[in-house]
Tab-separated table of C-alpha atoms in Angstrom:
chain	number	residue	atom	x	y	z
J	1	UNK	CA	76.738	113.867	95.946
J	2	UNK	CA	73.664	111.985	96.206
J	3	UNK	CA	73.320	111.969	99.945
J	4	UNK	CA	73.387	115.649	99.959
J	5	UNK	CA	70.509	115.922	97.149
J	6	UNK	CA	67.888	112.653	98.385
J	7	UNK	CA	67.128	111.044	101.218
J	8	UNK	CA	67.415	107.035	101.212
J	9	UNK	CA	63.616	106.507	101.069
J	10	UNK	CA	63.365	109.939	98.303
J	11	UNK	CA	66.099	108.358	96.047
J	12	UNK	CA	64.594	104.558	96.989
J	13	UNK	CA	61.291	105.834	95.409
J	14	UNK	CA	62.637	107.840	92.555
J	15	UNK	CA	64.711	103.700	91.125
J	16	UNK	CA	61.415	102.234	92.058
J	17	UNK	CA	59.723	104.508	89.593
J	18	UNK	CA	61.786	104.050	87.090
J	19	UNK	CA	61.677	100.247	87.044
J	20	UNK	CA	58.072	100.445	87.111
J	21	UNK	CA	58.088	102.555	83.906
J	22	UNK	CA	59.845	99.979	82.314
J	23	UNK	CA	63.666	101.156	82.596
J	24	UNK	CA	65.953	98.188	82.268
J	25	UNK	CA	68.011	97.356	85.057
J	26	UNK	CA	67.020	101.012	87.068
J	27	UNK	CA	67.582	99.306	90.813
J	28	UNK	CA	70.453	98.116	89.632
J	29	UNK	CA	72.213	100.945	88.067
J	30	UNK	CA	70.769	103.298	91.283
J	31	UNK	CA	72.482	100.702	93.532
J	32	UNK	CA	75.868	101.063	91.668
J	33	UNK	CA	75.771	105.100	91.521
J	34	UNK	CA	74.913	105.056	95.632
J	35	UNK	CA	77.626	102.052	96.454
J	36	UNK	CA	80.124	104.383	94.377
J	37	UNK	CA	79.878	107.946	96.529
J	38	UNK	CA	77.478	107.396	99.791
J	39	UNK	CA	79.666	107.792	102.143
J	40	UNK	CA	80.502	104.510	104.162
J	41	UNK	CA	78.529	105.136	107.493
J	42	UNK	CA	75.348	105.955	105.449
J	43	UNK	CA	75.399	103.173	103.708
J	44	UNK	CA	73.471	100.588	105.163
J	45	UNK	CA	70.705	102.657	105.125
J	46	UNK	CA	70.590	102.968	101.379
J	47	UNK	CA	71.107	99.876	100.198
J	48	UNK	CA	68.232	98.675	102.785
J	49	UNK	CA	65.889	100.800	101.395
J	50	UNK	CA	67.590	100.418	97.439
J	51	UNK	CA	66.943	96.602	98.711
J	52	UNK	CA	62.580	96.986	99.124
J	53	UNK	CA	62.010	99.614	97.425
J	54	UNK	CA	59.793	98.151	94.535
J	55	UNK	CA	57.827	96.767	97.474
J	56	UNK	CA	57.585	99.703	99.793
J	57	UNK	CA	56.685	101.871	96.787
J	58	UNK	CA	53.180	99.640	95.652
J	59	UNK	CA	49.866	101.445	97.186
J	60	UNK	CA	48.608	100.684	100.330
J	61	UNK	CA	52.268	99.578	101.717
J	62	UNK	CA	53.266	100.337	104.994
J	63	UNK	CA	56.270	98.814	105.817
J	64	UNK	CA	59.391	100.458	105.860
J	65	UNK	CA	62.543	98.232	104.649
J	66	UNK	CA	63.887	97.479	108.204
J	67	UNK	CA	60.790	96.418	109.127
J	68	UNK	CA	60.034	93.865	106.332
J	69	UNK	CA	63.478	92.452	106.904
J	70	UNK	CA	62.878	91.591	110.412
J	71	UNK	CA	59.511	90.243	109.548
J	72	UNK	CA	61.719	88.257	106.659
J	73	UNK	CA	64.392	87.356	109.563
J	74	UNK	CA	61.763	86.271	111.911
J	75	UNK	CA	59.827	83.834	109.750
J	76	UNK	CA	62.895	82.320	107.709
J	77	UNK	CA	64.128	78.765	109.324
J	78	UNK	CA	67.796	79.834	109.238
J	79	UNK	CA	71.328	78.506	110.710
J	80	UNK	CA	72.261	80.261	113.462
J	81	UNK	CA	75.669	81.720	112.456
J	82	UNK	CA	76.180	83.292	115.846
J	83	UNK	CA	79.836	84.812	115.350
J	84	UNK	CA	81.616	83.570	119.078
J	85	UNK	CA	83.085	86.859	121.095
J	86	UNK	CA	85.826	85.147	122.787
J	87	UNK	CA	85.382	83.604	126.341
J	88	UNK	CA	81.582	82.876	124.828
J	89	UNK	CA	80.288	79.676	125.726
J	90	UNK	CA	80.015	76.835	123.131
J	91	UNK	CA	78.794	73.268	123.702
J	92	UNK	CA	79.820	70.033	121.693
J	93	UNK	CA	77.500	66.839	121.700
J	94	UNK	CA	78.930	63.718	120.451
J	95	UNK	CA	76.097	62.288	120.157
J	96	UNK	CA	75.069	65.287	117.490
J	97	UNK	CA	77.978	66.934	116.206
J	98	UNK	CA	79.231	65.860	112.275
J	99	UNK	CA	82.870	66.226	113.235
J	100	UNK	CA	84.815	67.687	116.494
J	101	UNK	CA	84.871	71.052	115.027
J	102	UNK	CA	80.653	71.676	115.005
J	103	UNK	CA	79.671	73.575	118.095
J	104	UNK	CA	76.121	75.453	119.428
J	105	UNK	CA	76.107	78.499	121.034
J	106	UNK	CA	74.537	78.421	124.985
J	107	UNK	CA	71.118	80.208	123.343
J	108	UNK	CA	70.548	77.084	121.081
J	109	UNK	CA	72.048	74.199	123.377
J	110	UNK	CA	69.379	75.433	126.213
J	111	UNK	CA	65.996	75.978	123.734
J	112	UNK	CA	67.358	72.202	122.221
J	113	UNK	CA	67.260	68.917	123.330
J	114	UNK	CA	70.420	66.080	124.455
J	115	UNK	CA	69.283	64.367	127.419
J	116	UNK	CA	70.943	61.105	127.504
J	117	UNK	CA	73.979	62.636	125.211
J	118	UNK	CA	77.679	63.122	125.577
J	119	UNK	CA	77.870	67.213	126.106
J	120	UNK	CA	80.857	69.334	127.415
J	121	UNK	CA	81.212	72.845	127.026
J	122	UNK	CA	84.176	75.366	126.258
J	123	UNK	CA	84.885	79.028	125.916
J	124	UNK	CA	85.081	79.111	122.604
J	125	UNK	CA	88.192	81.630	120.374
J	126	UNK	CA	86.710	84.470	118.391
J	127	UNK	CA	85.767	83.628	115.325
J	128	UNK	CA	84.104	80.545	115.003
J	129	UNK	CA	79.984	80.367	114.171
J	130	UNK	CA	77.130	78.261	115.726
J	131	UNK	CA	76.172	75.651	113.663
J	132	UNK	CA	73.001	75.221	114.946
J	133	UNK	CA	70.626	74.403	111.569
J	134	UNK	CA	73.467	73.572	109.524
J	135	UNK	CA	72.550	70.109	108.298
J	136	UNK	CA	76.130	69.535	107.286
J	137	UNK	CA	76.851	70.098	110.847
J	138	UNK	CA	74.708	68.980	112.939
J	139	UNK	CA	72.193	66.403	113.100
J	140	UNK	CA	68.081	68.132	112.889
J	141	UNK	CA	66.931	66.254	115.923
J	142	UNK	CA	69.711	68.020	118.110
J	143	UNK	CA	68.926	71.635	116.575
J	144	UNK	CA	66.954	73.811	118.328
J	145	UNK	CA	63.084	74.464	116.841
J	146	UNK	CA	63.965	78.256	115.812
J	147	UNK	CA	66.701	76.750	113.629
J	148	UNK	CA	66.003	72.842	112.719
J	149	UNK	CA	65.808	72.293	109.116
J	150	UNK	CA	63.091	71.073	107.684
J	151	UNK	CA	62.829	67.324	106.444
J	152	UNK	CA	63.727	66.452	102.846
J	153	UNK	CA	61.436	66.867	100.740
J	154	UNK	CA	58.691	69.007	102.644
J	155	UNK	CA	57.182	71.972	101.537
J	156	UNK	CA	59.413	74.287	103.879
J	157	UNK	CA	62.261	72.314	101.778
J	158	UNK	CA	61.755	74.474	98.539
J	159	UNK	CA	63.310	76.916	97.199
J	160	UNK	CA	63.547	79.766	100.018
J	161	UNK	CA	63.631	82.298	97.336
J	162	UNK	CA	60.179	81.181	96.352
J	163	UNK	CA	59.243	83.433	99.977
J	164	UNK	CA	60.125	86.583	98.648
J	165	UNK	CA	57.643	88.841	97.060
J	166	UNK	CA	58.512	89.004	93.513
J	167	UNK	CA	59.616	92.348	93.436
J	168	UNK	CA	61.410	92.289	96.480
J	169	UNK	CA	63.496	88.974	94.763
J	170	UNK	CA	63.840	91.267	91.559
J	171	UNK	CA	65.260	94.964	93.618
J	172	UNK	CA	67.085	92.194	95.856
J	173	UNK	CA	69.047	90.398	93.002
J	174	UNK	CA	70.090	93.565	91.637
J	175	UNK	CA	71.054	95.382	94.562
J	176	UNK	CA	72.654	92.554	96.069
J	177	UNK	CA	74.807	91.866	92.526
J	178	UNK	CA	76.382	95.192	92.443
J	179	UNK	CA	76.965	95.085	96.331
J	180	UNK	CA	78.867	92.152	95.501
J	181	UNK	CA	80.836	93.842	92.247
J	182	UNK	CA	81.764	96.698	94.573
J	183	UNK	CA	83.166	94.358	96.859
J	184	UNK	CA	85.199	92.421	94.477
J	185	UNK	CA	86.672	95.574	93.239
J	186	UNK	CA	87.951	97.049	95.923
J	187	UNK	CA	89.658	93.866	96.467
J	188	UNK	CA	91.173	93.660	93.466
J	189	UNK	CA	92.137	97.033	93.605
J	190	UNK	CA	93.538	96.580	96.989
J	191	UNK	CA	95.503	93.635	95.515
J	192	UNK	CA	96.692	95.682	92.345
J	193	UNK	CA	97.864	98.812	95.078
J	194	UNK	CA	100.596	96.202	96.191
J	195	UNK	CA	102.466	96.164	92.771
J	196	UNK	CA	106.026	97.593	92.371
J	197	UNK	CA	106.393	101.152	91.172
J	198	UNK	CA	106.737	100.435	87.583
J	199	UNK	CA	103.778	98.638	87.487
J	200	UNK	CA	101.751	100.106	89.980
J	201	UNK	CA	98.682	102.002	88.700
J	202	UNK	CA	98.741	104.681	91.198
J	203	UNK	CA	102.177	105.995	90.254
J	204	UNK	CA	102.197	105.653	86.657
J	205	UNK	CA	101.517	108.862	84.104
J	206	UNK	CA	101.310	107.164	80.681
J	207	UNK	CA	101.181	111.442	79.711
J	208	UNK	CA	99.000	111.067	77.092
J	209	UNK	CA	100.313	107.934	75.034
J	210	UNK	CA	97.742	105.760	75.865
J	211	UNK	CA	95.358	107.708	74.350
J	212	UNK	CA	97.402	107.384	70.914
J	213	UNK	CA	98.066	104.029	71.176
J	214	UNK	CA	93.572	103.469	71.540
J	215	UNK	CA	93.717	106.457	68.440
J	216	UNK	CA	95.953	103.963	66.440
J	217	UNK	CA	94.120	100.225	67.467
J	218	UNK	CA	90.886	101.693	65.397
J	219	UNK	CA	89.792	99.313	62.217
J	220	UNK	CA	91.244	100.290	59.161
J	221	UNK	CA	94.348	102.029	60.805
J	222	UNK	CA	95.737	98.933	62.737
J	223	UNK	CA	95.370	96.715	59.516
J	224	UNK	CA	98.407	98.130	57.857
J	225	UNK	CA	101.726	96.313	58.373
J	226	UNK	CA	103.752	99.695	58.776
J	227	UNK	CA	100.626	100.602	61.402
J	228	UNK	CA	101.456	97.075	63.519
J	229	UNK	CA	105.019	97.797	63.605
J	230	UNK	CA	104.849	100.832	64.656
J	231	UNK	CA	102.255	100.323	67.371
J	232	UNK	CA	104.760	97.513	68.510
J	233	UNK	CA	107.382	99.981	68.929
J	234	UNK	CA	104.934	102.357	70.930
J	235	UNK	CA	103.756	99.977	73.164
J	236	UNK	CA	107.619	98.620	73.549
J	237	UNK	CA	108.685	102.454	74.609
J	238	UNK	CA	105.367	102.949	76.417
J	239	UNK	CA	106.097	100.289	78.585
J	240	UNK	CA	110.019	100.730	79.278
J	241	UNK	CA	109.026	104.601	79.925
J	242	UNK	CA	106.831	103.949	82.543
J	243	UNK	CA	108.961	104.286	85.538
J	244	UNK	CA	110.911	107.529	83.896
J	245	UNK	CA	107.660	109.170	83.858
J	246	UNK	CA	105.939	107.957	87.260
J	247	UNK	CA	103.948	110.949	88.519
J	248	UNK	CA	101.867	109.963	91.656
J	249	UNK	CA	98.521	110.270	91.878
J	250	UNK	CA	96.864	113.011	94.067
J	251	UNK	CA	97.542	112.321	97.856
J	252	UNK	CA	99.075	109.140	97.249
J	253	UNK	CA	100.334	107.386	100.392
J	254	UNK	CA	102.444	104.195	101.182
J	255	UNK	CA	100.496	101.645	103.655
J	256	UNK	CA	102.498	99.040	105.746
J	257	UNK	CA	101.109	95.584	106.015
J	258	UNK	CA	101.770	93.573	109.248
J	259	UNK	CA	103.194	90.074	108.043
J	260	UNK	CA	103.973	86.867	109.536
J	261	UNK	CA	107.223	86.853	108.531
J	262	UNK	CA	109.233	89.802	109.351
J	263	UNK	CA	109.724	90.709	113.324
J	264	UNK	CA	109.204	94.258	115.080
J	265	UNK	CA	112.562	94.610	114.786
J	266	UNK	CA	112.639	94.235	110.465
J	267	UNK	CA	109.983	96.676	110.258
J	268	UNK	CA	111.675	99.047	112.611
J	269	UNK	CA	114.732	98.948	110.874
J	270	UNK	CA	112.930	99.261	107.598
J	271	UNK	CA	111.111	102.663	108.746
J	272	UNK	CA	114.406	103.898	110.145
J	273	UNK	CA	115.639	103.349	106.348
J	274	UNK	CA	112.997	106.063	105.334
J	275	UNK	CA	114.790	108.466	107.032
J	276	UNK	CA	112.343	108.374	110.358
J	277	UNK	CA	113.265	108.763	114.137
J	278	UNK	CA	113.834	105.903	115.904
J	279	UNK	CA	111.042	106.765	118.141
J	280	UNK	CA	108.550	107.483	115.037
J	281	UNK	CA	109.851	103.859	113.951
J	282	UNK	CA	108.664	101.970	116.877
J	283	UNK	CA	105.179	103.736	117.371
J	284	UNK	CA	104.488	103.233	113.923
J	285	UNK	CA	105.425	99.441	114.006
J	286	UNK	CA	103.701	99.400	117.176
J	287	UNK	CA	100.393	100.389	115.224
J	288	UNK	CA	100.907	98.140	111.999
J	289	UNK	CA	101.535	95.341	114.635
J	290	UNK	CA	98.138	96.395	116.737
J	291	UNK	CA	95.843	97.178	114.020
J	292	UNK	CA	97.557	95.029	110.771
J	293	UNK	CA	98.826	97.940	108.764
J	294	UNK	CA	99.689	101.797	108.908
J	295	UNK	CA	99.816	104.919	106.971
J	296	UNK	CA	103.822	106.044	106.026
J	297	UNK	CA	103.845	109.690	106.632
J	298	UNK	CA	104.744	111.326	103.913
J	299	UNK	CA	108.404	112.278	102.637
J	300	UNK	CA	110.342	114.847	100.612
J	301	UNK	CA	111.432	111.544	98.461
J	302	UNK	CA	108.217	110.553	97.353
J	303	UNK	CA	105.616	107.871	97.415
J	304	UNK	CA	107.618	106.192	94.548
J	305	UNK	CA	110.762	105.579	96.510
J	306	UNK	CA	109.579	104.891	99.864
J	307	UNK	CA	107.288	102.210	97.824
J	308	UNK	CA	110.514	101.214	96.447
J	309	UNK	CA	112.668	100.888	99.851
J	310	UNK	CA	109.532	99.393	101.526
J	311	UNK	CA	109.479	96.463	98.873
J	312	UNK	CA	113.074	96.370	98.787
J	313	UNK	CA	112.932	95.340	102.504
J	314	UNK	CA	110.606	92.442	101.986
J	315	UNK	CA	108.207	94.756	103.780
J	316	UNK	CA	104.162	94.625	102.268
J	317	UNK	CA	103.739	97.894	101.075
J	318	UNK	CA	100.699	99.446	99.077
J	319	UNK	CA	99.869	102.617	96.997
J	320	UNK	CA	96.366	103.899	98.704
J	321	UNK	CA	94.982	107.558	97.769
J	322	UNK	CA	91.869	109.576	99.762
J	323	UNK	CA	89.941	107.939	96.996
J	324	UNK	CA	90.974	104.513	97.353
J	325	UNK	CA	90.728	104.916	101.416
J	326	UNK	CA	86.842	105.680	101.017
J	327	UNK	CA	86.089	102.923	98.120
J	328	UNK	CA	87.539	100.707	100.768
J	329	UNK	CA	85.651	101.791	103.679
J	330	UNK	CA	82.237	101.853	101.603
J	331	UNK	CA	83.048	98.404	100.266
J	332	UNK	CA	83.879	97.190	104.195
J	333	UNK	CA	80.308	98.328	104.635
J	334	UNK	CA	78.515	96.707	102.274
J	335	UNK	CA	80.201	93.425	103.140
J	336	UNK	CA	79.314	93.827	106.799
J	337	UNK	CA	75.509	94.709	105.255
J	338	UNK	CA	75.902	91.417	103.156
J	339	UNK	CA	76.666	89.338	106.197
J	340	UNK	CA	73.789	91.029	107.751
J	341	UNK	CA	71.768	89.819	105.239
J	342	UNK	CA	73.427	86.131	105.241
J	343	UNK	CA	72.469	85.812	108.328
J	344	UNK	CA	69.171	87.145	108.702
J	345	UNK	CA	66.794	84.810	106.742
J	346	UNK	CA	67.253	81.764	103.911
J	347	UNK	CA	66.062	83.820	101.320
J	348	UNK	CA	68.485	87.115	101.599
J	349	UNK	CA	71.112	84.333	102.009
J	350	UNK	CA	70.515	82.947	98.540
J	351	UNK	CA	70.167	85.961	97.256
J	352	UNK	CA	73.530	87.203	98.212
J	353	UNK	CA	75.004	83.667	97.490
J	354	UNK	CA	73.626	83.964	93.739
J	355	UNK	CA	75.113	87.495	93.672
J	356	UNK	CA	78.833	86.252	94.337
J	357	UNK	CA	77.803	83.089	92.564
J	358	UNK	CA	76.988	85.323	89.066
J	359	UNK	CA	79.485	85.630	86.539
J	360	UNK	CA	81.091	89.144	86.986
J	361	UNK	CA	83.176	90.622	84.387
J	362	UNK	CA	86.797	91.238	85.492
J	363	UNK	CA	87.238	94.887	86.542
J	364	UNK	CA	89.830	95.588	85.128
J	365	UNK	CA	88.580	94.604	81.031
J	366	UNK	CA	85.126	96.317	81.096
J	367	UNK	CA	83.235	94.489	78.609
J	368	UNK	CA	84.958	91.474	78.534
J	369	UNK	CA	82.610	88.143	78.632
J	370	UNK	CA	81.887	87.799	82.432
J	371	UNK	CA	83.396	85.228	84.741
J	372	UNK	CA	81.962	83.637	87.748
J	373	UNK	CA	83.906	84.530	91.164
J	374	UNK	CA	82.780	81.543	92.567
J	375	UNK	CA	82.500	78.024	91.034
J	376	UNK	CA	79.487	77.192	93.223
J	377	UNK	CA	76.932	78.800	95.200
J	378	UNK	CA	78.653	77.161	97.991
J	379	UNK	CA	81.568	79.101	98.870
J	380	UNK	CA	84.159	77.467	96.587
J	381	UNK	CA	86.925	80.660	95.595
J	382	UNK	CA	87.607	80.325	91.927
J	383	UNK	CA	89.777	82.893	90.494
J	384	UNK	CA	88.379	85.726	92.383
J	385	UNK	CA	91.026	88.609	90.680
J	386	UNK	CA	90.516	87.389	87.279
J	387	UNK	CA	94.063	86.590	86.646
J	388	UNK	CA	94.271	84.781	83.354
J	389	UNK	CA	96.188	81.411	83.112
J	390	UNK	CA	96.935	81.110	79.602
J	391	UNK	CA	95.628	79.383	76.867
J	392	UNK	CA	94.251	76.462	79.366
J	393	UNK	CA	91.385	74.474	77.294
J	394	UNK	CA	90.308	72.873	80.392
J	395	UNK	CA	87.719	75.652	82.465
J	396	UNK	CA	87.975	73.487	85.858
J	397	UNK	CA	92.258	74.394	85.702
């Protein structure tokens, strides 16, 4: 594993390196190998320093990556984004505010000026963001100076990405792009884990006939008429075999989803249908109810039919393996490191904005011609799992 071989800064220096000697898209493919097997908790770290390291690696630098990101953070006129903690203290102003729903947090109201306006304060829910700097939001004259955005037009109105060192925009891209593709496929993958057991991914054993089928769609072999039948008639008992011959992948588990749909009492009755104790029932919907979803322990039956009574109940139930538990922690991560970086300066926050905004190529047709996840660079969702509408000739559908 590469955290037991380099340390962040060691394996930082050795992508730098290699883009410097002219390697195409090194930062980029380092970035992808560390986002696939650094553990979670370590991975902050890495992509930090993955993030400079073209600019901490030139002569003379003496930086480290933490420290030019706060000197980023420091000089970038930002929106606030404060994420309210509830009981926090937010403050409208009438006089200010675009709509009802644009708040400041108590740092930005005091360092700001609204003498003479309509203000009232509440303790705000968890959840909600200042919008302090936000010209959507709130008006400039009523941010505070930390924050106010600069007048259209001006020079501090360019492109923030025009800030960044060059090489620092050119690690950043590509780290931040295959942050964002490890993100999007654990999600999809997440989404995929909820399918039923015949066409669930994690409890399917094709034993060996997709391999023939690829053998037979070669040029030259597939041409033949008797060759398309037949592959027809593969794929046809392929496909109606795939539930005969479900063999579970190592470790697989079955994860309960909270809902707001079925009561404590549904999913207790539901676990009691597995065969568990009436007391195992309730702690166990306690915890799906507490924390959103739980681990099924696991039975003499199977991961395919508890998936299968689960479902049957109405229940949200998923296939998750020890491998699938630790892409989704270390893609929980690097989403928590994105929003780090949203937040931190203009710049990073385009960055990470063109990253999502980038066509990415579905994951589950490698090769196929990419897709953008997002419409915009604003956050507009547009088709995030790739899931194909049909022969639609209009792109905007």
């Amino acid at each position: 594993p590469l955290h037991e071989r380099f340390t962040p800064a060691d394996f930082a220096a050795l992508a730098a390196r290699a883009a410097a000697a002219g390697e195409p898209r090194a930062v980029e493919r380092a970035a992808r190998a560390c986002f696939a097997s650094v553990p979670a908790r370590h991975l902050k770290t890495w992509a930090t320093h993955l993030l400079c390291c073209q600019v901490t690696a030139q002569p003379g630098a003496f930086e480290t990556p933490f420290a030019l990101l706060e000197r980023l953070s420091a000089s970038s006129q930002r929106a606030c984004g404060h994420v309210f903690a509830l009981g926090d203290i937010a403050w409208n102003c009438r006089t200010c505010q675009k709509d009802n729903t644009c708040v400041l947090c108590d740092a930005c109201f005091r360092l700001s000026n609204h003498e003479g306006h309509e203000v009232f304060f509440h303790r705000a829910a968890p959840g909600g963001c200042c919008d302090c700097g936000d010209a959507e939001a709130w008006v400039a004259e009523g941010c505070c100076e930390k924050h106010r955005p600069a007048p259209p037009g001006s020079e501090d109105d360019d492109d923030p990405l025009a800030a960044l060192p060059p090489l620092l925009r050119a690690a950043g891209a590509a780290v931040t792009r295959a942050a964002a593709a490890n993100v999007v496929a654990a999600a999809v993958n997440a989404a995929a884990a909820h399918e039923p057991p015949a066409r669930n991914a994690a409890l399917t054993d094709w034993g060996g006939e997709l391999e023939a089928i690829s053998a037979a769609l070669q040029p030259g072999v597939i041409d033949a008429p008797a060759a398309r039948a037949s592959l027809l008639d593969r794929l046809t008992a392929a496909a109606a075999a795939r539930t005969a011959t479900a063999r579970p992948a190592a470790g697989a588990r079955i994860r309960v989803h909270d809902d707001d749909v079925h009561s404590y009492d549904d999913v207790i009755d539901a676990l009691a249908g597995l065969g568990m104790t009436a007391t195992a029932a309730r702690q166990l919907a306690a915890t799906v109810d507490r924390e959103g979803d739980a681990l099924l322990p696991t039975t003499s039956s199977g991961p395919v039919d508890a998936l299968r009574t689960v479902q049957a109940r109405g229940l949200l139930g998923a296939v998750v393996t020890p491998a699938s538990l630790a892409a989704e922690d270390r893609a929980t991560a690097l989403a928590k490191w994105l929003s780090e970086l949203v937040k931190s300066s203009d710049a990073l926050r385009r960055l990470v904005a063109d990253a999502f905004a980038a066509p990415l190529p579905p994951v589950d047709a490698p090769g196929a011609p990419p897709r953008p996840l997002f419409k915009k660079k604003r956050v507009v969702p547009f088709d995030p799992l790739g899931i194909r509408t049909g022969d639609c000739a209009d792109p905007n559908k």
